[in-house]
CSV table of N, CA and C in Angstrom, one decimal:
chain,number,residue,atom,x,y,z
A,1,UNK,N,124.4,122.2,32.1
A,1,UNK,CA,124.9,123.4,31.7
A,1,UNK,C,126.4,123.2,31.6
A,2,UNK,N,127.0,123.5,30.4
A,2,UNK,CA,128.4,123.4,30.2
A,2,UNK,C,129.1,124.8,30.6
A,3,UNK,N,130.1,124.7,31.4
A,3,UNK,CA,130.8,125.9,31.8
A,3,UNK,C,132.2,125.9,31.1
A,4,UNK,N,132.4,126.8,30.1
A,4,UNK,CA,133.6,126.8,29.4
A,4,UNK,C,134.8,127.0,30.3
A,5,UNK,N,135.9,126.2,30.0
A,5,UNK,CA,137.1,126.4,30.7
A,5,UNK,C,137.2,125.7,32.0
A,6,UNK,N,136.1,124.9,32.4
A,6,UNK,CA,136.1,124.3,33.7
A,6,UNK,C,135.7,122.8,33.5
A,7,UNK,N,136.7,122.0,33.2
A,7,UNK,CA,136.4,120.6,33.0
A,7,UNK,C,137.0,119.8,34.1
A,8,UNK,N,136.4,118.7,34.5
A,8,UNK,CA,136.9,117.8,35.5
A,8,UNK,C,136.8,118.2,36.9
A,9,UNK,N,136.5,119.4,37.2
A,9,UNK,CA,136.4,119.9,38.6
A,9,UNK,C,135.0,119.7,39.1
A,10,UNK,N,134.8,118.8,40.1
A,10,UNK,CA,133.4,118.5,40.5
A,10,UNK,C,132.7,119.7,41.2
A,11,UNK,N,133.5,120.6,41.6
A,11,UNK,CA,132.9,121.8,42.3
A,11,UNK,C,132.1,122.7,41.3
A,12,UNK,N,132.5,122.5,40.0
A,12,UNK,CA,131.8,123.4,39.0
A,12,UNK,C,130.9,122.5,38.1
A,13,UNK,N,130.6,121.3,38.5
A,13,UNK,CA,129.7,120.4,37.8
A,13,UNK,C,128.3,121.1,37.8
A,14,UNK,N,127.4,120.7,36.8
A,14,UNK,CA,126.1,121.4,36.7
A,14,UNK,C,125.3,121.3,38.0
A,15,UNK,N,125.3,120.1,38.6
A,15,UNK,CA,124.4,120.0,39.8
A,15,UNK,C,124.7,120.9,40.9
A,16,UNK,N,125.9,121.1,41.4
A,16,UNK,CA,126.2,122.0,42.5
A,16,UNK,C,125.9,123.5,42.0
A,17,UNK,N,126.3,123.8,40.8
A,17,UNK,CA,126.0,125.2,40.3
A,17,UNK,C,124.6,125.5,40.3
A,18,UNK,N,123.8,124.5,39.9
A,18,UNK,CA,122.3,124.7,39.9
A,18,UNK,C,121.8,124.9,41.3
A,19,UNK,N,122.3,124.1,42.2
A,19,UNK,CA,121.9,124.3,43.6
A,19,UNK,C,122.3,125.7,44.1
A,20,UNK,N,123.4,126.2,43.8
A,20,UNK,CA,123.8,127.5,44.2
A,20,UNK,C,122.9,128.6,43.6
A,21,UNK,N,122.6,128.4,42.4
A,21,UNK,CA,121.7,129.4,41.7
A,21,UNK,C,120.3,129.4,42.3
A,22,UNK,N,119.8,128.2,42.7
A,22,UNK,CA,118.4,128.1,43.2
A,22,UNK,C,118.4,128.4,44.7
A,23,UNK,N,119.5,128.5,45.4
A,23,UNK,CA,119.5,128.9,46.8
A,23,UNK,C,119.5,130.4,47.0
A,24,UNK,N,118.7,130.8,48.0
A,24,UNK,CA,118.6,132.3,48.2
A,24,UNK,C,120.0,132.8,48.6
A,25,UNK,N,120.4,133.9,48.0
A,25,UNK,CA,121.8,134.4,48.2
A,25,UNK,C,122.2,134.6,49.7
A,26,UNK,N,121.2,134.9,50.5
A,26,UNK,CA,121.5,135.2,51.9
A,26,UNK,C,121.8,133.9,52.7
A,27,UNK,N,121.3,132.8,52.2
A,27,UNK,CA,121.5,131.5,52.9
A,27,UNK,C,122.6,130.7,52.3
A,28,UNK,N,123.2,131.1,51.3
A,28,UNK,CA,124.3,130.4,50.6
A,28,UNK,C,125.6,130.6,51.5
A,29,UNK,N,126.2,129.5,51.9
A,29,UNK,CA,127.5,129.6,52.6
A,29,UNK,C,128.5,130.4,51.9
A,30,UNK,N,129.4,131.0,52.6
A,30,UNK,CA,130.4,131.9,52.0
A,30,UNK,C,131.3,131.2,51.0
A,31,UNK,N,131.8,130.0,51.2
A,31,UNK,CA,132.6,129.4,50.3
A,31,UNK,C,131.9,129.0,49.0
A,32,UNK,N,130.6,128.6,49.1
A,32,UNK,CA,129.8,128.4,47.9
A,32,UNK,C,129.5,129.6,47.2
A,33,UNK,N,129.3,130.7,47.9
A,33,UNK,CA,129.0,132.0,47.3
A,33,UNK,C,130.2,132.4,46.4
A,34,UNK,N,131.4,132.2,46.9
A,34,UNK,CA,132.6,132.5,46.2
A,34,UNK,C,132.8,131.7,45.0
A,35,UNK,N,132.5,130.4,45.1
A,35,UNK,CA,132.5,129.5,43.9
A,35,UNK,C,131.6,129.9,42.9
A,36,UNK,N,130.3,130.2,43.3
A,36,UNK,CA,129.3,130.7,42.3
A,36,UNK,C,129.8,131.9,41.6
A,37,UNK,N,130.3,132.8,42.4
A,37,UNK,CA,130.8,134.1,41.8
A,37,UNK,C,131.9,133.9,40.8
A,38,UNK,N,132.8,132.9,41.0
A,38,UNK,CA,133.9,132.6,40.1
A,38,UNK,C,133.3,131.9,38.8
A,39,UNK,N,132.3,131.1,39.0
A,39,UNK,CA,131.6,130.5,37.8
A,39,UNK,C,130.9,131.5,37.0
A,40,UNK,N,130.2,132.4,37.6
A,40,UNK,CA,129.4,133.4,36.9
A,40,UNK,C,130.4,134.4,36.2
A,41,UNK,N,131.5,134.7,36.8
A,41,UNK,CA,132.5,135.6,36.2
A,41,UNK,C,133.0,135.1,34.9
A,42,UNK,N,133.0,133.7,34.7
A,42,UNK,CA,133.6,133.1,33.5
A,42,UNK,C,132.7,133.0,32.3
A,43,UNK,N,131.4,133.2,32.6
A,43,UNK,CA,130.4,133.0,31.5
A,43,UNK,C,129.2,133.8,31.7
A,44,UNK,N,128.8,134.6,30.6
A,44,UNK,CA,127.7,135.5,30.8
A,44,UNK,C,126.3,134.8,30.9
A,45,UNK,N,126.2,133.7,30.2
A,45,UNK,CA,124.8,133.0,30.2
A,45,UNK,C,124.4,132.6,31.6
A,46,UNK,N,125.2,131.9,32.4
A,46,UNK,CA,124.8,131.6,33.7
A,46,UNK,C,124.5,132.8,34.6
A,47,UNK,N,125.2,133.9,34.4
A,47,UNK,CA,125.0,135.1,35.1
A,47,UNK,C,123.6,135.6,34.9
A,48,UNK,N,123.2,135.7,33.6
A,48,UNK,CA,121.9,136.1,33.2
A,48,UNK,C,120.8,135.2,33.8
A,49,UNK,N,121.1,133.9,33.6
A,49,UNK,CA,120.1,132.9,34.2
A,49,UNK,C,119.9,133.1,35.7
A,50,UNK,N,121.0,133.3,36.4
A,50,UNK,CA,121.0,133.5,37.8
A,50,UNK,C,120.1,134.7,38.2
A,51,UNK,N,120.3,135.8,37.5
A,51,UNK,CA,119.5,137.0,37.7
A,51,UNK,C,118.0,136.7,37.5
A,52,UNK,N,117.7,136.0,36.4
A,52,UNK,CA,116.3,135.8,36.1
A,52,UNK,C,115.7,134.8,37.1
A,53,UNK,N,116.4,133.8,37.5
A,53,UNK,CA,115.9,132.8,38.5
A,53,UNK,C,115.6,133.5,39.8
A,54,UNK,N,116.5,134.3,40.2
A,54,UNK,CA,116.4,135.0,41.5
A,54,UNK,C,115.3,136.0,41.5
A,55,UNK,N,115.1,136.7,40.4
A,55,UNK,CA,114.0,137.7,40.2
A,55,UNK,C,112.7,136.9,40.3
A,56,UNK,N,112.6,135.7,39.6
A,56,UNK,CA,111.4,135.0,39.6
A,56,UNK,C,111.1,134.4,41.0
A,57,UNK,N,112.2,134.1,41.7
A,57,UNK,CA,112.0,133.6,43.1
A,57,UNK,C,111.4,134.7,44.0
A,58,UNK,N,111.9,135.9,43.8
A,58,UNK,CA,111.3,137.1,44.6
A,58,UNK,C,109.8,137.3,44.2
A,59,UNK,N,109.5,137.2,43.0
A,59,UNK,CA,108.1,137.3,42.6
A,59,UNK,C,107.3,136.2,43.2
A,60,UNK,N,107.8,135.0,43.3
A,60,UNK,CA,107.1,133.9,43.8
A,60,UNK,C,106.9,134.0,45.3
A,61,UNK,N,108.0,134.3,46.0
A,61,UNK,CA,107.9,134.3,47.5
A,61,UNK,C,107.3,135.6,48.1
A,62,UNK,N,107.3,136.7,47.3
A,62,UNK,CA,106.7,137.9,47.9
A,62,UNK,C,105.3,138.2,47.2
A,63,UNK,N,104.8,137.2,46.5
A,63,UNK,CA,103.5,137.4,45.9
A,63,UNK,C,103.4,138.6,45.1
A,64,UNK,N,104.3,138.8,44.1
A,64,UNK,CA,104.3,140.0,43.3
A,64,UNK,C,104.0,139.6,41.8
A,65,UNK,N,102.8,139.0,41.6
A,65,UNK,CA,102.4,138.6,40.3
A,65,UNK,C,102.3,139.7,39.3
A,66,UNK,N,102.1,140.9,39.8
A,66,UNK,CA,102.0,142.0,38.9
A,66,UNK,C,103.3,142.3,38.1
A,67,UNK,N,104.4,141.8,38.7
A,67,UNK,CA,105.7,142.1,38.1
A,67,UNK,C,106.0,141.0,37.0
A,68,UNK,N,105.2,140.0,36.9
A,68,UNK,CA,105.5,138.9,36.0
A,68,UNK,C,105.6,139.3,34.5
A,69,UNK,N,104.7,140.2,34.0
A,69,UNK,CA,105.0,140.6,32.6
A,69,UNK,C,106.3,141.3,32.3
A,70,UNK,N,106.8,142.1,33.3
A,70,UNK,CA,108.1,142.7,33.1
A,70,UNK,C,109.2,141.7,33.2
A,71,UNK,N,109.0,140.7,34.0
A,71,UNK,CA,110.0,139.6,34.1
A,71,UNK,C,110.1,138.8,32.8
A,72,UNK,N,108.9,138.5,32.2
A,72,UNK,CA,108.8,137.8,31.0
A,72,UNK,C,109.5,138.6,29.9
A,73,UNK,N,109.3,139.9,29.8
A,73,UNK,CA,110.0,140.7,28.8
A,73,UNK,C,111.5,140.7,29.0
A,74,UNK,N,112.0,140.7,30.2
A,74,UNK,CA,113.4,140.7,30.5
A,74,UNK,C,114.0,139.3,30.0
A,75,UNK,N,113.3,138.2,30.3
A,75,UNK,CA,113.7,136.9,29.9
A,75,UNK,C,113.8,136.8,28.3
A,76,UNK,N,112.7,137.3,27.7
A,76,UNK,CA,112.7,137.3,26.2
A,76,UNK,C,113.9,138.1,25.6
A,77,UNK,N,114.3,139.1,26.3
A,77,UNK,CA,115.4,139.9,25.8
A,77,UNK,C,116.7,139.2,25.8
A,78,UNK,N,116.9,138.1,26.6
A,78,UNK,CA,118.1,137.4,26.7
A,78,UNK,C,118.0,136.1,25.8
A,79,UNK,N,119.1,135.6,25.4
A,79,UNK,CA,119.2,134.4,24.6
A,79,UNK,C,119.3,133.2,25.5
A,80,UNK,N,118.3,132.8,26.2
A,80,UNK,CA,118.3,131.6,27.1
A,80,UNK,C,117.1,130.7,26.7
A,81,UNK,N,117.3,129.8,25.7
A,81,UNK,CA,116.2,129.0,25.2
A,81,UNK,C,115.5,128.2,26.3
A,82,UNK,N,116.1,127.7,27.3
A,82,UNK,CA,115.4,126.9,28.3
A,82,UNK,C,114.5,127.8,29.1
A,83,UNK,N,114.8,129.1,29.4
A,83,UNK,CA,113.9,130.0,30.0
A,83,UNK,C,112.8,130.4,29.1
A,84,UNK,N,113.1,130.5,27.8
A,84,UNK,CA,112.0,130.9,26.8
A,84,UNK,C,111.0,129.8,26.8
A,85,UNK,N,111.4,128.5,26.9
A,85,UNK,CA,110.4,127.4,27.0
A,85,UNK,C,109.5,127.6,28.3
A,86,UNK,N,110.2,127.9,29.4
A,86,UNK,CA,109.4,128.1,30.6
A,86,UNK,C,108.4,129.3,30.5
A,87,UNK,N,108.9,130.3,29.9
A,87,UNK,CA,108.0,131.5,29.7
A,87,UNK,C,106.9,131.2,28.8
A,88,UNK,N,107.1,130.4,27.8
A,88,UNK,CA,106.0,130.0,26.9
A,88,UNK,C,104.9,129.2,27.7
A,89,UNK,N,105.3,128.4,28.6
A,89,UNK,CA,104.4,127.7,29.4
A,89,UNK,C,103.6,128.6,30.3
A,90,UNK,N,104.3,129.6,30.9
A,90,UNK,CA,103.6,130.6,31.7
A,90,UNK,C,102.6,131.4,30.9
A,91,UNK,N,102.9,131.7,29.7
A,91,UNK,CA,102.1,132.6,28.9
A,91,UNK,C,100.8,131.8,28.4
A,92,UNK,N,100.8,130.5,28.4
A,92,UNK,CA,99.7,129.8,28.0
A,92,UNK,C,98.5,130.1,28.8
A,93,UNK,N,98.7,130.3,30.1
A,93,UNK,CA,97.6,130.7,31.0
A,93,UNK,C,98.1,131.8,31.9
A,94,UNK,N,98.4,132.9,31.4
A,94,UNK,CA,99.1,134.0,32.1
A,94,UNK,C,98.2,134.5,33.2
A,95,UNK,N,96.9,134.6,33.0
A,95,UNK,CA,95.9,135.1,34.0
A,95,UNK,C,96.0,134.2,35.2
A,96,UNK,N,95.9,132.9,35.0
A,96,UNK,CA,95.9,132.0,36.2
A,96,UNK,C,97.3,132.0,36.9
A,97,UNK,N,98.4,132.1,36.2
A,97,UNK,CA,99.7,132.1,36.8
A,97,UNK,C,99.8,133.4,37.6
A,98,UNK,N,99.4,134.5,37.0
A,98,UNK,CA,99.5,135.8,37.7
A,98,UNK,C,98.6,135.8,39.0
A,99,UNK,N,97.4,135.2,38.9
A,99,UNK,CA,96.6,135.1,40.1
A,99,UNK,C,97.3,134.2,41.2
A,100,UNK,N,97.9,133.1,40.7
A,100,UNK,CA,98.6,132.2,41.7
A,100,UNK,C,99.8,132.9,42.3
A,101,UNK,N,100.4,133.8,41.6
A,101,UNK,CA,101.5,134.5,42.2
A,101,UNK,C,101.2,135.8,42.9
A,102,UNK,N,99.9,136.1,43.0
A,102,UNK,CA,99.4,137.3,43.6
A,102,UNK,C,98.5,137.1,44.8
A,103,UNK,N,97.6,136.1,44.7
A,103,UNK,CA,96.6,135.9,45.7
A,103,UNK,C,97.2,135.0,46.9
A,104,UNK,N,96.8,135.3,48.1
A,104,UNK,CA,97.3,134.6,49.2
A,104,UNK,C,96.8,133.1,49.4
A,105,UNK,N,95.8,132.7,48.7
A,105,UNK,CA,95.2,131.4,48.9
A,105,UNK,C,96.1,130.3,48.2
A,106,UNK,N,96.1,129.1,48.7
A,106,UNK,CA,96.8,128.0,48.2
A,106,UNK,C,96.1,126.7,48.3
A,107,UNK,N,96.2,125.8,47.4
A,107,UNK,CA,95.6,124.5,47.5
A,107,UNK,C,96.7,123.5,47.9
A,108,UNK,N,97.8,123.9,48.4
A,108,UNK,CA,98.9,123.1,48.8
A,108,UNK,C,98.5,122.0,49.8
A,109,UNK,N,97.7,122.3,50.7
A,109,UNK,CA,97.3,121.3,51.7
A,109,UNK,C,96.5,120.1,51.0
A,110,UNK,N,95.5,120.5,50.2
A,110,UNK,CA,94.7,119.6,49.4
A,110,UNK,C,95.6,118.7,48.6
A,111,UNK,N,96.6,119.3,47.8
A,111,UNK,CA,97.5,118.6,47.0
A,111,UNK,C,98.3,117.6,47.8
A,112,UNK,N,98.7,118.0,49.0
A,112,UNK,CA,99.5,117.1,49.9
A,112,UNK,C,98.7,115.9,50.2
A,113,UNK,N,97.4,116.1,50.5
A,113,UNK,CA,96.6,114.9,50.8
A,113,UNK,C,96.4,114.0,49.6
A,114,UNK,N,96.2,114.6,48.5
A,114,UNK,CA,96.0,113.8,47.2
A,114,UNK,C,97.3,113.0,47.0
A,115,UNK,N,98.5,113.6,47.2
A,115,UNK,CA,99.7,113.0,47.0
A,115,UNK,C,99.9,111.8,47.9
A,116,UNK,N,99.5,112.0,49.2
A,116,UNK,CA,99.6,111.0,50.2
A,116,UNK,C,98.7,109.8,49.9
A,117,UNK,N,97.5,110.0,49.4
A,117,UNK,CA,96.5,109.0,49.0
A,117,UNK,C,97.1,108.2,47.8
A,118,UNK,N,97.6,108.9,46.9
A,118,UNK,CA,98.2,108.2,45.7
A,118,UNK,C,99.3,107.3,46.1
A,119,UNK,N,100.2,107.8,47.0
A,119,UNK,CA,101.3,107.0,47.4
A,119,UNK,C,100.8,105.7,48.1
A,120,UNK,N,99.8,105.8,49.0
A,120,UNK,CA,99.2,104.6,49.6
A,120,UNK,C,98.6,103.7,48.6
A,121,UNK,N,97.9,104.2,47.6
A,121,UNK,CA,97.3,103.4,46.5
A,121,UNK,C,98.4,102.6,45.8
A,122,UNK,N,99.5,103.3,45.4
A,122,UNK,CA,100.6,102.6,44.7
A,122,UNK,C,101.2,101.5,45.6
A,123,UNK,N,101.3,101.8,46.9
A,123,UNK,CA,101.9,100.7,47.8
A,123,UNK,C,101.0,99.5,47.9
A,124,UNK,N,99.7,99.7,47.8
A,124,UNK,CA,98.7,98.7,47.9
A,124,UNK,C,98.3,98.0,46.6
A,125,UNK,N,98.8,98.5,45.5
A,125,UNK,CA,98.4,97.9,44.2
A,125,UNK,C,98.6,96.4,44.1
A,126,UNK,N,97.5,95.7,43.8
A,126,UNK,CA,97.5,94.3,43.6
A,126,UNK,C,97.6,93.5,44.9
A,127,UNK,N,97.5,94.1,46.1
A,127,UNK,CA,97.7,93.4,47.3
A,127,UNK,C,96.4,93.1,48.1
A,128,UNK,N,95.5,94.1,48.0
A,128,UNK,CA,94.3,93.9,48.7
A,128,UNK,C,93.2,94.6,48.0
A,129,UNK,N,92.0,94.5,48.5
A,129,UNK,CA,90.8,95.1,48.0
A,129,UNK,C,90.6,96.5,48.5
A,130,UNK,N,89.4,97.0,48.1
A,130,UNK,CA,89.1,98.4,48.4
A,130,UNK,C,88.9,98.6,49.9
A,131,UNK,N,88.4,97.6,50.6
A,131,UNK,CA,88.2,97.7,52.1
A,131,UNK,C,89.5,98.0,52.8
A,132,UNK,N,90.6,97.3,52.5
A,132,UNK,CA,91.8,97.5,53.2
A,132,UNK,C,92.4,98.9,52.8
A,133,UNK,N,92.3,99.2,51.5
A,133,UNK,CA,92.8,100.5,51.0
A,133,UNK,C,92.1,101.6,51.8
A,134,UNK,N,90.8,101.5,51.9
A,134,UNK,CA,90.0,102.5,52.6
A,134,UNK,C,90.5,102.7,54.0
A,135,UNK,N,90.7,101.6,54.7
A,135,UNK,CA,91.2,101.6,56.1
A,135,UNK,C,92.6,102.3,56.2
A,136,UNK,N,93.5,102.0,55.3
A,136,UNK,CA,94.8,102.6,55.3
A,136,UNK,C,94.7,104.1,55.1
A,137,UNK,N,93.9,104.5,54.2
A,137,UNK,CA,93.8,106.0,53.9
A,137,UNK,C,93.2,106.7,55.1
A,138,UNK,N,92.2,106.1,55.7
A,138,UNK,CA,91.5,106.7,56.9
A,138,UNK,C,92.4,106.8,58.1
A,139,UNK,N,93.2,105.7,58.3
A,139,UNK,CA,94.1,105.6,59.5
A,139,UNK,C,95.4,106.3,59.3
A,140,UNK,N,95.9,106.5,58.1
A,140,UNK,CA,97.2,107.1,57.9
A,140,UNK,C,97.2,108.6,58.1
């Protein structure tokens, strides 16, 4: 993200600004909150982006999937191509996304185990046979 009028200052580089936008406003330290406010005051695009990201975060954390269509309409109303790409991905299977943002069930634990097994498999690639891999998965 290029921020007009702010060159060479590492405090307004894209990475920290992205971190500030993705952090919940209540947990953002005061000095970083002031820096974010000064960045947002200088350019309307990051301000709109911040509003949409925080609104989506609220939908995500509070399981308010029913608000997703209204959020999508608000994003479409702004000229933010990167968010439009994200919205297009959500709309490909809107029913599943809405259910995932509404229902209390999660497959996170299962996905965590799959990720752990894949990591062990990558570590063992070309080193040993199935027997040792099986023992590592069962004992890890």
